[in-house]
XYZ file of C-alpha atoms in Angstrom:
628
model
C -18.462 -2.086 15.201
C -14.975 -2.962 13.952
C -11.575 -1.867 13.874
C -8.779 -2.738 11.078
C -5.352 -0.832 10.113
C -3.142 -0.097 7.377
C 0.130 0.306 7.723
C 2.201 2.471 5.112
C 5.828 3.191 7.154
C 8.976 1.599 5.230
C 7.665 0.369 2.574
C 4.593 -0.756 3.730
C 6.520 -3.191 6.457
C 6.305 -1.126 9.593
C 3.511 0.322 11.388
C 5.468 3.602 12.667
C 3.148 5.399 9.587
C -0.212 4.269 8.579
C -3.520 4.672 10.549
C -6.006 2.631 12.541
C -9.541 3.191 11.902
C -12.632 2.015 13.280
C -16.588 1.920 11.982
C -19.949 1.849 13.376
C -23.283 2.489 12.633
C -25.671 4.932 14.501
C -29.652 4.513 13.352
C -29.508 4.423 9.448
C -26.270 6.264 9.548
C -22.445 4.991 8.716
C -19.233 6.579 10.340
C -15.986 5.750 9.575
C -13.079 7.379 11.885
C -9.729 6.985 10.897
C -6.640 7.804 12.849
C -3.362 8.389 10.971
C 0.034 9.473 10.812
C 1.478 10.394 7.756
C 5.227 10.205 6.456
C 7.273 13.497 8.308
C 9.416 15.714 6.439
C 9.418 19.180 5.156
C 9.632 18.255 1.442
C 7.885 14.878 1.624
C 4.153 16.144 0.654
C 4.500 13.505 -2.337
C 5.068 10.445 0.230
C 1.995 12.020 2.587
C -0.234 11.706 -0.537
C 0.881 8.642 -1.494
C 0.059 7.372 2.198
C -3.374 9.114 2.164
C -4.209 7.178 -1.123
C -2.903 3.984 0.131
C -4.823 4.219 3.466
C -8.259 4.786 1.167
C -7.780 2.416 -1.160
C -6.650 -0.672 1.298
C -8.681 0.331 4.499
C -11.154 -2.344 4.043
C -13.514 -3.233 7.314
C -14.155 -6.994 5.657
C -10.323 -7.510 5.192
C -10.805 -11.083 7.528
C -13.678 -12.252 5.053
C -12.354 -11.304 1.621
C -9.799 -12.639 -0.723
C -7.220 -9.956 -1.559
C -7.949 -7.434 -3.648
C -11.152 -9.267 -5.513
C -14.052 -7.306 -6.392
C -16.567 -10.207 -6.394
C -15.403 -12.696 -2.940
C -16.510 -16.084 -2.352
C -19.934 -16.250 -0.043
C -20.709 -12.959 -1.368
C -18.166 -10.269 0.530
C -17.361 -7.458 -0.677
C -14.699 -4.973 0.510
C -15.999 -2.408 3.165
C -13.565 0.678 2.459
C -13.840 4.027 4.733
C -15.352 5.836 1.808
C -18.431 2.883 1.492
C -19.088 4.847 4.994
C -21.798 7.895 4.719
C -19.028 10.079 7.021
C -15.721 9.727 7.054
C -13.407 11.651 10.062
C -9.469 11.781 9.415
C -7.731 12.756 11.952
C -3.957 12.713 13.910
C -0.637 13.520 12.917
C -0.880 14.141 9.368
C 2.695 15.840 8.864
C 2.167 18.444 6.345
C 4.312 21.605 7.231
C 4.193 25.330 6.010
C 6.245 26.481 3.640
C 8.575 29.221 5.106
C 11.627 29.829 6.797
C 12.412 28.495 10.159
C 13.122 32.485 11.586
C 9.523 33.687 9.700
C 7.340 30.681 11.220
C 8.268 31.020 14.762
C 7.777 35.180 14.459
C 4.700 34.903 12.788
C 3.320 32.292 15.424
C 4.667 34.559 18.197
C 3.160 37.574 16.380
C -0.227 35.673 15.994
C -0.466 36.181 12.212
C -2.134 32.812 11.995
C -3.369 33.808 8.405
C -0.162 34.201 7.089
C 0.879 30.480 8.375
C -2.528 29.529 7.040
C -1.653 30.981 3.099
C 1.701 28.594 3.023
C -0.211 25.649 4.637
C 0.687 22.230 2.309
C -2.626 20.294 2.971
C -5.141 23.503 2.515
C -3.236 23.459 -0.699
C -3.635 19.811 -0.912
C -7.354 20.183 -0.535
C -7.380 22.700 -3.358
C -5.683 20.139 -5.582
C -8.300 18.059 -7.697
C -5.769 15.149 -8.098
C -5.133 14.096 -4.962
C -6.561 12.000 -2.265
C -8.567 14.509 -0.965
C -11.191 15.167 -3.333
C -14.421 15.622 -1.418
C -12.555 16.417 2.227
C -13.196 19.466 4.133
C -10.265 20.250 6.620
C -11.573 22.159 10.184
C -8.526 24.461 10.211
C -7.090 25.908 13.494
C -7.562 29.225 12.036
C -7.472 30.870 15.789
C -4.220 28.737 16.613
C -0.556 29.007 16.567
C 1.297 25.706 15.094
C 0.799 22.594 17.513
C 4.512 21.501 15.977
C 7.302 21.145 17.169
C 7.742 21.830 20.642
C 11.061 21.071 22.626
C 9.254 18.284 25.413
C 8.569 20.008 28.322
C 8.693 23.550 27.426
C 6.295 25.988 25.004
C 9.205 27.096 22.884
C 9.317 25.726 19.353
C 12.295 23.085 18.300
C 15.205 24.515 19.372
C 17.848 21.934 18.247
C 19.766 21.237 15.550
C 17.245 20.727 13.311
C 15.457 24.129 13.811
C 11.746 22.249 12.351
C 10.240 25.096 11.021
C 6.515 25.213 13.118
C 3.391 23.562 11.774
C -0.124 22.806 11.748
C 0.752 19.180 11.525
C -2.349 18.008 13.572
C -5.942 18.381 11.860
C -8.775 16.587 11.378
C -10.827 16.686 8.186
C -14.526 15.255 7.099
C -15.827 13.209 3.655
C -19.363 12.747 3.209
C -21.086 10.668 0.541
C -23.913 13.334 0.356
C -24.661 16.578 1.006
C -26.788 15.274 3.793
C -23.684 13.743 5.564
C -21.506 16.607 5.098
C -23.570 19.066 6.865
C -21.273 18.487 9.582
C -20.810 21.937 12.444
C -18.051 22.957 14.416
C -19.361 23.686 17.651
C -16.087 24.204 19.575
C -12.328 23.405 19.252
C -9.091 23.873 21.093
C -5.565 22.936 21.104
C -4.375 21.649 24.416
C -1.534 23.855 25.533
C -1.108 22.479 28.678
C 0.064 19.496 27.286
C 3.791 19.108 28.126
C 5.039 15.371 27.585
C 4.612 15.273 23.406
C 6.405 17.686 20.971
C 3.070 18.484 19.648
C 0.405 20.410 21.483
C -2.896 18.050 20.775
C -5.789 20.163 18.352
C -9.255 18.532 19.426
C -12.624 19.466 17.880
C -16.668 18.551 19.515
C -18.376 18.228 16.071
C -22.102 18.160 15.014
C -23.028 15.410 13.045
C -25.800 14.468 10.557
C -27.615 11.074 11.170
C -30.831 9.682 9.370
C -33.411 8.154 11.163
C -36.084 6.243 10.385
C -39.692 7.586 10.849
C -42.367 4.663 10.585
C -45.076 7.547 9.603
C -43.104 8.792 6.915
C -42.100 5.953 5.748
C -45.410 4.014 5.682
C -46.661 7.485 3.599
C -43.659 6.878 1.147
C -44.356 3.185 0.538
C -48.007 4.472 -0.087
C -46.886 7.127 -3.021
C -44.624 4.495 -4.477
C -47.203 1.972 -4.574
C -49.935 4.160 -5.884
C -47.180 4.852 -8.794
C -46.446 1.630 -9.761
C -50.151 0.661 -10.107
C -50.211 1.918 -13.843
C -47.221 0.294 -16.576
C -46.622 3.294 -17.845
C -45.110 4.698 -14.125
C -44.053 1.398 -13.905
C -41.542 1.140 -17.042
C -40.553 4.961 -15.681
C -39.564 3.342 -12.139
C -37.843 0.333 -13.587
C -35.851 2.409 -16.304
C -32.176 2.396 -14.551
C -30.067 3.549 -17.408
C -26.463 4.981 -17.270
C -24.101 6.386 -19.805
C -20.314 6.045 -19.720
C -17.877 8.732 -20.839
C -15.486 6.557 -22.408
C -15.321 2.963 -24.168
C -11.788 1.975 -23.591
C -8.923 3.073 -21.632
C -5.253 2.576 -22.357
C -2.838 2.774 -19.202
C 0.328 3.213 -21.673
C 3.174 1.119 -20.411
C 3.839 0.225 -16.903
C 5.991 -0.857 -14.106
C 5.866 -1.821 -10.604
C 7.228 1.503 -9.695
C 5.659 3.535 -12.226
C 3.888 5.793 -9.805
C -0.063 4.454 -9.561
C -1.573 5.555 -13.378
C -5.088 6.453 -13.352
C -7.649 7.456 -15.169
C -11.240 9.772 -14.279
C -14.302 7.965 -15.668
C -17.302 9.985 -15.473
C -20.683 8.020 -15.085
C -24.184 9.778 -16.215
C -27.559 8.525 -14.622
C -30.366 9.015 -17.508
C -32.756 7.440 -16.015
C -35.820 8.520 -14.255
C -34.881 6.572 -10.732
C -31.510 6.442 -8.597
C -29.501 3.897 -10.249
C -27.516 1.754 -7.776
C -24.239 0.694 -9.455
C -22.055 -1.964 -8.745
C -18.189 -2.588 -10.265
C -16.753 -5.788 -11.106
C -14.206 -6.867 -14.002
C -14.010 -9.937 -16.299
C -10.673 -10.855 -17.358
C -12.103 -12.587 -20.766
C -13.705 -10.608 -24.313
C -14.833 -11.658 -27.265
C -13.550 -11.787 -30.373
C -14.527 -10.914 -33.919
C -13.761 -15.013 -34.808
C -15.859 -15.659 -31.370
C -13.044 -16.899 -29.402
C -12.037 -15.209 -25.795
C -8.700 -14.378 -24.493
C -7.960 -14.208 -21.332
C -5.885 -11.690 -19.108
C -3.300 -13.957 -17.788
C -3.293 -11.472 -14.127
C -6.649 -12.721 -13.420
C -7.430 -8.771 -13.786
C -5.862 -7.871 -10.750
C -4.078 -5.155 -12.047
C -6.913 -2.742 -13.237
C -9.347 -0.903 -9.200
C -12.253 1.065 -9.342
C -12.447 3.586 -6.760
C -15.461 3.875 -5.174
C -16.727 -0.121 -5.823
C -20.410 0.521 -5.305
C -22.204 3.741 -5.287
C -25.702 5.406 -6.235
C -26.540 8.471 -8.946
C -30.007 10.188 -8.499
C -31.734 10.808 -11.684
C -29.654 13.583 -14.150
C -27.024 13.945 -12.033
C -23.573 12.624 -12.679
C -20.432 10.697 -10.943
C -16.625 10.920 -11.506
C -15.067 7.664 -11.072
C -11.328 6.465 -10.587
C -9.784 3.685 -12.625
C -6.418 3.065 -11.779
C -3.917 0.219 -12.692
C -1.917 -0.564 -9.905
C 1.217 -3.231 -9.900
C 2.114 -4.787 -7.301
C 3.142 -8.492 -6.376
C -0.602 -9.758 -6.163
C -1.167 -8.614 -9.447
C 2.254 -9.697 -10.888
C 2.098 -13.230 -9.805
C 2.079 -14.289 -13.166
C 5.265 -13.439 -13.896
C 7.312 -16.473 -12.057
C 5.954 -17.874 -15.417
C 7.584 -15.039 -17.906
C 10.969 -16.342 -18.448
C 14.340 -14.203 -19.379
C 15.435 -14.969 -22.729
C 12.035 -15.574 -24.146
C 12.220 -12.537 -26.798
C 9.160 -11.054 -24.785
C 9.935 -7.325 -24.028
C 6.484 -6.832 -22.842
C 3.085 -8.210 -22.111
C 0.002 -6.161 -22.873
C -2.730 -6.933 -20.333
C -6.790 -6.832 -21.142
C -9.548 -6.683 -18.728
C -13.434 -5.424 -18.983
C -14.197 -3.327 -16.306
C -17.910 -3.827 -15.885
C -20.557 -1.479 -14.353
C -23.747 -3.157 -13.061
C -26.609 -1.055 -12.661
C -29.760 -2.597 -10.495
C -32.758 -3.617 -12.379
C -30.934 -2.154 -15.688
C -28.537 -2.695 -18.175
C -24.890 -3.163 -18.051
C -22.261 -1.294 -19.609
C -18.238 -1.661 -20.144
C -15.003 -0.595 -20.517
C -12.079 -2.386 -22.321
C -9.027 -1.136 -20.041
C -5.666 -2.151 -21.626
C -1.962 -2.059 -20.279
C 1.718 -3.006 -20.923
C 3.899 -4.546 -18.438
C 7.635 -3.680 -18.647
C 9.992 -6.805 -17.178
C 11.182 -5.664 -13.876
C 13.295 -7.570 -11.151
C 10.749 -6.202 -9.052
C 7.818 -8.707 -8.223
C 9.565 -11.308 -10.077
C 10.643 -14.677 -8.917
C 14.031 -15.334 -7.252
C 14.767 -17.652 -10.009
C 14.383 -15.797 -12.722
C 16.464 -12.934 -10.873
C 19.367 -15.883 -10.705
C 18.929 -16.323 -14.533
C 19.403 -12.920 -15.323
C 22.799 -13.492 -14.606
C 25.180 -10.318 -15.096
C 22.454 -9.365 -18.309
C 20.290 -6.530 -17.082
C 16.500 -7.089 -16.754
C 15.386 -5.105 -19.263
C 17.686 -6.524 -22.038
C 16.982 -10.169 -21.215
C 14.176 -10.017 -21.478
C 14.686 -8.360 -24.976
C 17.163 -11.120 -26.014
C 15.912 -14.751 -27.482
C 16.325 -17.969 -26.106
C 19.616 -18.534 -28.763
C 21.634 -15.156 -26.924
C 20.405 -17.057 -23.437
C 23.547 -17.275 -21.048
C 24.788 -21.224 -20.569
C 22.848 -21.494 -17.097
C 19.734 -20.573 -19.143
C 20.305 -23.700 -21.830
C 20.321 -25.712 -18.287
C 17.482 -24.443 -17.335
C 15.413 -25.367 -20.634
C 16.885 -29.204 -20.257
C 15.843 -29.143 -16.632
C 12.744 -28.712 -17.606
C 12.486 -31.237 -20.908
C 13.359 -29.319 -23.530
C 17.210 -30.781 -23.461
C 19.082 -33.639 -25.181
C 17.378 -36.815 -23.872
C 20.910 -37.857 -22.662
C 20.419 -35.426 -19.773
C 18.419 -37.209 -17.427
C 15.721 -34.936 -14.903
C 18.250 -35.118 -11.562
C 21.300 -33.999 -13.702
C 19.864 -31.046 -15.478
C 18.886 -29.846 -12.318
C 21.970 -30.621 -10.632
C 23.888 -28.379 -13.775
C 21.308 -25.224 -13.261
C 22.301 -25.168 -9.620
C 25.827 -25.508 -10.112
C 26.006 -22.863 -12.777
C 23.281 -19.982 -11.685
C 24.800 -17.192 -9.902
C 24.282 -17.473 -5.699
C 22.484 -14.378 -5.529
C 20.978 -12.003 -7.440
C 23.527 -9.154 -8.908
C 20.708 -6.394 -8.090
C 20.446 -7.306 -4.368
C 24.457 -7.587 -3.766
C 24.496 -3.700 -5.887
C 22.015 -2.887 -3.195
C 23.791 -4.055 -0.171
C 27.135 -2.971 -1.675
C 25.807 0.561 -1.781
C 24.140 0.563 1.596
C 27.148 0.101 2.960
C 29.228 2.557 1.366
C 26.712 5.291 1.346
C 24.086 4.714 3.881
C 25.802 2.256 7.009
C 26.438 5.175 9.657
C 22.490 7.052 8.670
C 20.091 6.850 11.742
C 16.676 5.157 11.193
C 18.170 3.726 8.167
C 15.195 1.333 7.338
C 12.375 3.475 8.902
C 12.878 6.455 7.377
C 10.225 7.780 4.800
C 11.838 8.996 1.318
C 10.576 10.194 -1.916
C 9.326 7.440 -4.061
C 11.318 9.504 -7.211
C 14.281 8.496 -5.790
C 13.415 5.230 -5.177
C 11.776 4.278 -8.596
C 15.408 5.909 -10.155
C 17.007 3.441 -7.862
C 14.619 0.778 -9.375
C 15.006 1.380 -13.129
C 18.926 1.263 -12.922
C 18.856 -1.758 -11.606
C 16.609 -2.641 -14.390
C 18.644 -1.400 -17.000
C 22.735 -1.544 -15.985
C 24.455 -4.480 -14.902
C 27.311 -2.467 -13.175
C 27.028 -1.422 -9.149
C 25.122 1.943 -8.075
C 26.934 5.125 -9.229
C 26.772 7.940 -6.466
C 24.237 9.898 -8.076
C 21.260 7.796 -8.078
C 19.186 7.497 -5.543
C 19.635 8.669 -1.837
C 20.400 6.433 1.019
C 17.484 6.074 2.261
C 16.345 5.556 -0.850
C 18.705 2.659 -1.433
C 17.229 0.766 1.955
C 13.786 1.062 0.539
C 14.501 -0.079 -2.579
C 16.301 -3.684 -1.112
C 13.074 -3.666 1.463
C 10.801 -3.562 -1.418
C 12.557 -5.675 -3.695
C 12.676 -8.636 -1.160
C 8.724 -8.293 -0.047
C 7.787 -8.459 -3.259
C 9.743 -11.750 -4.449
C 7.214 -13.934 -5.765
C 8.394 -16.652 -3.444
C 9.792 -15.044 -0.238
C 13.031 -15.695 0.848
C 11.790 -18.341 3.385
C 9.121 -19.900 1.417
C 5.630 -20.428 1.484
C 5.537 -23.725 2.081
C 8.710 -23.448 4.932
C 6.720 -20.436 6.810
C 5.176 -22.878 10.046
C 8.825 -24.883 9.911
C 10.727 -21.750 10.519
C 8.706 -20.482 13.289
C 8.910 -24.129 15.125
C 13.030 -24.166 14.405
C 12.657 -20.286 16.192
C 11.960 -21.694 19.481
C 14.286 -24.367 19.498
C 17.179 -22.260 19.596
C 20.702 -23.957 19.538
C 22.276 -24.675 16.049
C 18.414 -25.543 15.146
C 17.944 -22.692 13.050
C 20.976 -22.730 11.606
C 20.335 -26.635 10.443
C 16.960 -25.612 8.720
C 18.675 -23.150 6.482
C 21.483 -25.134 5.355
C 19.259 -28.194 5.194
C 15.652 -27.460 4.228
C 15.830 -24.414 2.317
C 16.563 -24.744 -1.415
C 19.671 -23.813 -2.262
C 18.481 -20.047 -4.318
C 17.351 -19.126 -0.700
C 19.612 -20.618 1.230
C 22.063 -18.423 -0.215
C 20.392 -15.392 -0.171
C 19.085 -16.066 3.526
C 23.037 -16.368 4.656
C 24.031 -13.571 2.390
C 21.155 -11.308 3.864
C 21.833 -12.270 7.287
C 25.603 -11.050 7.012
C 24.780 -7.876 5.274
C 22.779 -7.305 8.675
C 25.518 -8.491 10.648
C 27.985 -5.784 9.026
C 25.732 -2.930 9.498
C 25.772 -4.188 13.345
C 29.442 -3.493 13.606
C 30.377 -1.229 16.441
C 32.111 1.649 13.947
C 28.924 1.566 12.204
C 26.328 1.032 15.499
C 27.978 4.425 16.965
C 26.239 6.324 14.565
C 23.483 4.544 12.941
C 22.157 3.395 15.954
C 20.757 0.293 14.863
C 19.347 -2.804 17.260
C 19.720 -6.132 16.755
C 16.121 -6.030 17.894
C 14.473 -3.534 15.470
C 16.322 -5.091 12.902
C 15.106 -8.336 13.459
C 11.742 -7.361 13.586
C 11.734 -5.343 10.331
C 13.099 -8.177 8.609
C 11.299 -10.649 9.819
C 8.071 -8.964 7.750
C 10.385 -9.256 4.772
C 11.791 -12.510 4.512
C 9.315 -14.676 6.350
C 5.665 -13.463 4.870
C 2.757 -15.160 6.361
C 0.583 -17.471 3.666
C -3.156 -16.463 2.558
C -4.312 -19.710 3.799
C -2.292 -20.230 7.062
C -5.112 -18.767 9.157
C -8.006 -20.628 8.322
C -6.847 -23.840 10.021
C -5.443 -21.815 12.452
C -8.298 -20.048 14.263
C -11.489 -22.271 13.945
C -13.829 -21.696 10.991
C -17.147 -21.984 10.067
C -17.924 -24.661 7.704
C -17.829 -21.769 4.958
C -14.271 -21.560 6.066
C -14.687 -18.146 7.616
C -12.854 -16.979 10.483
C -14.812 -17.293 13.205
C -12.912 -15.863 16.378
C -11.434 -12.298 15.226
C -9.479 -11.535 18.222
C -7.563 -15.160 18.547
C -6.886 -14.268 14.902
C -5.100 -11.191 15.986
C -3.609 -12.833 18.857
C -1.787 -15.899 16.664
C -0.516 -13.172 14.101
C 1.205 -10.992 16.625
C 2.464 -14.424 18.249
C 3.929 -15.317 14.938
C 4.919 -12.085 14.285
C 7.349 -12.544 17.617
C 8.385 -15.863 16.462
C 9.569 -14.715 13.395
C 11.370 -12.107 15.119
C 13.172 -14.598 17.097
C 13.954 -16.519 14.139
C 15.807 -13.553 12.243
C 17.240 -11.929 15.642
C 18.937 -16.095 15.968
C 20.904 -15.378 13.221
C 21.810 -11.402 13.800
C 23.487 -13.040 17.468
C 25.723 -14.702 15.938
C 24.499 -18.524 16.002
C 25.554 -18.681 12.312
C 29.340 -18.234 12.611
C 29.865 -20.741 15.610
C-alpha cells in the first residue's frame, strides 16, 4: 500500500490542481485509485488534458526510491506509474463542462433531458478522441442525473451570481484496465448525493464490481505440468524460447523543439511474432555507433526522449501501440548552463537509442533525434545576464566577434583573455558590466503590473498554455517590453512562475538552500544579511528585485481588488525561488546503507517543515524587514 501525489496547479507549484492517488494489491491483482482535480474553466479543456497527461506520466508509486526521470535506477528501481497497475479508477472533480448556453443548461437539467446535456459533454468527447490522455478509459456517466455543478452553497438552485456557470457533469469517475480481464469492471449502483448542501457540487458516487485473479494451487500445479511436458522435446522448446518482436519504425525525428513547444510525440506500434508472450522492457542509451566505429554521445544524458508505458507484455500475434514523446523541461535541459550566447550555435540536435528489451529474446531499436531551439527558459541565470538587451534567439545566432563587451569579460574570466588580466579582475569586470537582472524577467514584472496587478487569484489561476508559450517566444525573440496583445494576464504570471522554477540554478541556490532556511528562523535583519552577504551578486539582485515586485502588488490600491496575502504569496514563492536539492533528503531522514530512505513518513514530515520555513523566509521579506 502507498500513497504519492502530483501536483499540476500554477505551473506545477501549487497543489490547488493535481491529484493524490494511492495503490494496493488484492490476491494477484493491482489497483491504482487516483483522485484529481483538474484545471476549471469553460474553455480550458486544453489545460484539463494537459493535467490528465501530466498526472499519468509523473504519478510514480517508487518516486522516494528512484532518481528523476531515469528509466534504469540505481539498486534496480524502476518507476511504478498508475498505468503499471492492472486497474486504474480516476475519479473527483475533473472540470470538464458542457457546451451550451447558460439559459439552455439549467432548462434542460430542470426539464430532465439528461441526453441532450450528455451529446455536448467535453470529456465523453474527450474519450472519443484517440489523442488524448484517455485512450483506453471508460467513463461511468451519470446518464440518469442532472449536472452535480454549480450549485449556490446551501440551496439546489444552480449558480446564480455573476458568473451565471453554465451547469455540468464536472464530477465522474472513469476505469483503465491493462486487459480485457481487468476491465470487465460492473456498475452495480450509483447516485449523486443531493442532500449534500455545504459544497457547490452535489457529490456523484458509484459501488463498482471489480475483476481480481486469484491463484488456484490445482490449476496451477496442472499448468506447470502442460508446460513441462512441452518443453521436454527441443523442438517445443526453441518454440517456447522464441520471443521475437517487430518494430514499426527505425528512427524518429521530433523536428525542432522548445521548452514550451507543447509535448511532441510520436505512436510506435510494437508486433509480437513470436509463439510465447513476450515481456518487454524500455530503456535508452545516449551513445551509437558510427560508420568510423567511434560513439557520440547525447550531451542530455537522454533525458529528453519517455516511453509511455515502460514495461508491458504482447501475447503471441497480437500487437501494441506505444508513445514516444520528447519532453523539455529543466531536468532534461541541464546541459545548457554549458551552451553559451555568442557561440554561433543556433541549435543543438540531440541523439538517443530508445531500446526495447524483450525477455529471453532479441533486442531491437530506435534512433530518436531532436533539435533544441535556445530559449531563456531552463537556462542559467548567467547566461540570461549575458544576453544583455540582444534577444535569445539572435544571440545565440551571433558569433563570439558580434558578443556584447560584458561577453569579451566573460571569455577572460574564464582564461581565454590577455594574460595581463589576472583571474580576480576579470571577474570583478563581468560583474561590474553584466546587466542586474535579466531584461525578460523586468518585461514580465513590468507587464504584470500594468495589465494584471488588480486580477484576483493572479498566480493560481489556470490559463491556456497557447497564451503562455506566445508569451514565451516573444521574449525569445524581441528585446523591447510586452505589447498589449500577447499573452493574457494570467498568462503573463505563469510565464514569470515558470521562467524562475526552471532557472538552472534557482534564485537561492543549491548550495545556499539549508542556510536560508536556518537565517528564516532567526528573524531580525538576519535574513536580510544573508542576501546582501552570501548570495552572489546575479541573485542577490534578482532576489531584492523579486521581492519588491511582490511588495508593489501588496499595495493597498492594488490589494482592494486583487486580493492578494502576504501569506499565499509567500508560500507560492517560496516553491519558486528556494527549490529543495535531489540529495538534501538522504542525510536528512536516516538511510539504509544503499542510501535509501528508510522512514517515509519523517520524510514527509521534514519536507512540509521546510516547506514552512521557506515560507517564513520569503513572507520576512514581503513584511517589510528589507526597507528598515
Amino acid at each position: 500500500f502507498r500513497i504519492t501525489s502530483v501536483a499540476t496547479g500554477a505551473m506545477s507549484t501549487l497543489g490547488n490542481k493535481g491529484c493524490v492517488a494511492m495503490r494496493f494489491q488484492m490476491h494477484k491483482s493491482s489497483y491504482c485509485i487516483i483522485n484529481a482535480h483538474l484545471a476549471a474553466g469553460q474553455e480550458h479543456v486544453a489545460k484539463r488534458n494537459d493535467d490528465m497527461h501530466t498526472i499519468l506520466t509523473s504519478l510514480d508509486f517508487n518516486s522516494a526510491k528512484t532518481a528523476p526521470n531515469n528509466y534504469q535506477t540505481a539498486f534496480g528501481y524502476r518507476p511504478l506509474m498508475a498505468q503499471d497497475h492492472d486497474l486504474v479508477i480516476l475519479l473527483g472533480d475533473l472540470n470538464y463542462r458542457v457546451d451550451t448556453s447558460y439559459t439552455e443548461g439549467v432548462a434542460k437539467a430542470a426539464e430532465g433531458d439528461f441526453d441532450f446535456l450528455l451529446r455536448r459533454d467535453q470529456l465523453l468527447r474527450e474519450l472519443a478522441n484517440p489523442h488524448t490522455s484517455f485512450r483506453g478509459f471508460t467513463d461511468h456517466t451519470p446518464t440518469k442525473f442532472p449536472p452535480t455543478y454549480r450549485y449556490d452553497i446551501g440551496t439546489d438552485n444552480y449558480d446564480t451570481s455573476e458568473k451565471r456557470r453554465i451547469p455540468a457533469y464536472t464530477d465522474r469517475i472513469l476505469q483503465w484496465g491493462k486487459n480485457p480481464r481487468h476491465r470487465s469492471v460492473y456498475l452495480l449502483a450509483s447516485d449523486v448525493k443531493k442532500e449534500v448542501l455545504c459544497s457547490d457540487h452535489k457529490p456523484y458516487c458509484c459501488v463498482l464490481s471489480i475483476p481480481y485473479r486469484e491463484e488456484v494451487p490445482s490449476l496451477k500445479q496442472l499448468t506447470e505440468n502442460e508446460l513441462r511436458e512441452k518443453v521436454n522435446t527441443s523442438a517445443s522448446l526453441d518454440r517456447v524460447s522464441a520471443a521475437k518482436i517487430s518494430v514499426d519504425v527505425t528512427s524518429l525525428d521530433f523536428g525542432v523543439c522548445t521548452h514550451y513547444t507543447q509535448r511532441t510525440e510520436h505512436s510506435v506500434t510494437i508486433t509480437n511474432e513470436g509463439e510465447c508472450v513476450a515481456v518487454i522492457s524500455s530503456s535508452r542509451t545516449t551513445g551509437r555507433s558510427t560508420d568510423s566505429g567511434n560513439t557520440t554521445s547525447d550531451i542530455s544524458g537522454g533525458l529528453w526522449l519517455r516511453c509511455l508505458p515502460l514495461n508491458f507484455e504482447i501475447l503471441p500475434g497480437e500487437s501494441k501501440t506505444v508513445v514516444v514523446e520528447c519532453y523539455l523541461n529543466r531536468l532534461s535541459l541541464s546541459w545548457t548552463n554549458r551552451w553559451e550566447p555568442f557561440a554561433g550555435q543556433p541549435e543543438k540536435q540531440l541523439k538517443s537509442m530508445l531500446i526495447f528489451s524483450v525477455e529471453n529474446g532479441a533486442v531491437s531499436g530506435i534512433e530518436c533525434t531532436v533539435k533544441v531551439k535556445p530559449s531563456i527558459f531552463c537556462n542559467s541565470l548567467n547566461n540570461l545576464l549575458k544576453l544583455g538587451n540582444v534577444p535569445c534567439a539572435e544571440a545565440y545566432r551571433m558569433g563570439p566577434s558580434q558578443a556584447p563587451q560584458f561577453a569579451t569579460v566573460s571569455s577572460a574570466a574564464g582564461g581565454g583573455g590577455s594574460a595581463s588580466v589576472t583571474q580576480g579582475k576579470a571577474e570583478e569586470l563581468l560583474l561590474s558590466s553584466l546587466p542586474r537582472i535579466p531584461k525578460e524577467i523586468w518585461y514580465l514584472c513590468e507587464a504584470i503590473l500594468k495589465r494584471a496587478a488588480t486580477e484576483k487569484d493572479l498566480f493560481t489561476t489556470d490559463t491556456e498554455w497557447s497564451d503562455v508559450a506566445s508569451v514565451m517566444e516573444y521574449l525569445d525573440t524581441h528585446s523591447e517590453p510586452i505589447p498589449n496583445n500577447v499573452g493574457t494576464p494570467f498568462a503573463l504570471a505563469q510565464c514569470l512562475i515558470d521562467l524562475l522554477k526552471n532557472l538552472q540554478e534557482p534564485v537561492i541556490p543549491f548550495g545556499m538552500y539549508k542556510a536560508a532556511l536556518t537565517v528564516a528562523k532567526s528573524g531580525g535583519k538576519v535574513p536580510l544579511y544573508f542576501v546582501h552577504e552570501q548570495l552572489p551578486a546575479p541573485h542577490c539582485n534578482l532576489f531584492v528585485y523579486l521581492m519588491g515586485f511582490l511588495r508593489r502588488l501588496l499595495l493597498p490600491n492594488f490589494v482592494r481588488q486583487n486580493e492578494l496575502e502576504i501569506a499565499s504569496l509567500a508560500q507560492i514563492f517560496s516553491k519558486i525561488l528556494l527549490i529543495r536539492p535531489k540529495d538534501s533528503s538522504a542525510s536528512a531522514t536516516g538511510a539504509d546503507p544503499n542510501g535509501l530512505p528508510t522512514a517515509l513518513p519523517e520524510l514527509r514530515a521534514l519536507i512540509q517543515q521546510e516547506q514552512l520555513e521557506a515560507a517564513r523566509f520569503i513572507q520576512h521579506f514581503l513584511l517589510g524587514a528589507s526597507s528598515r
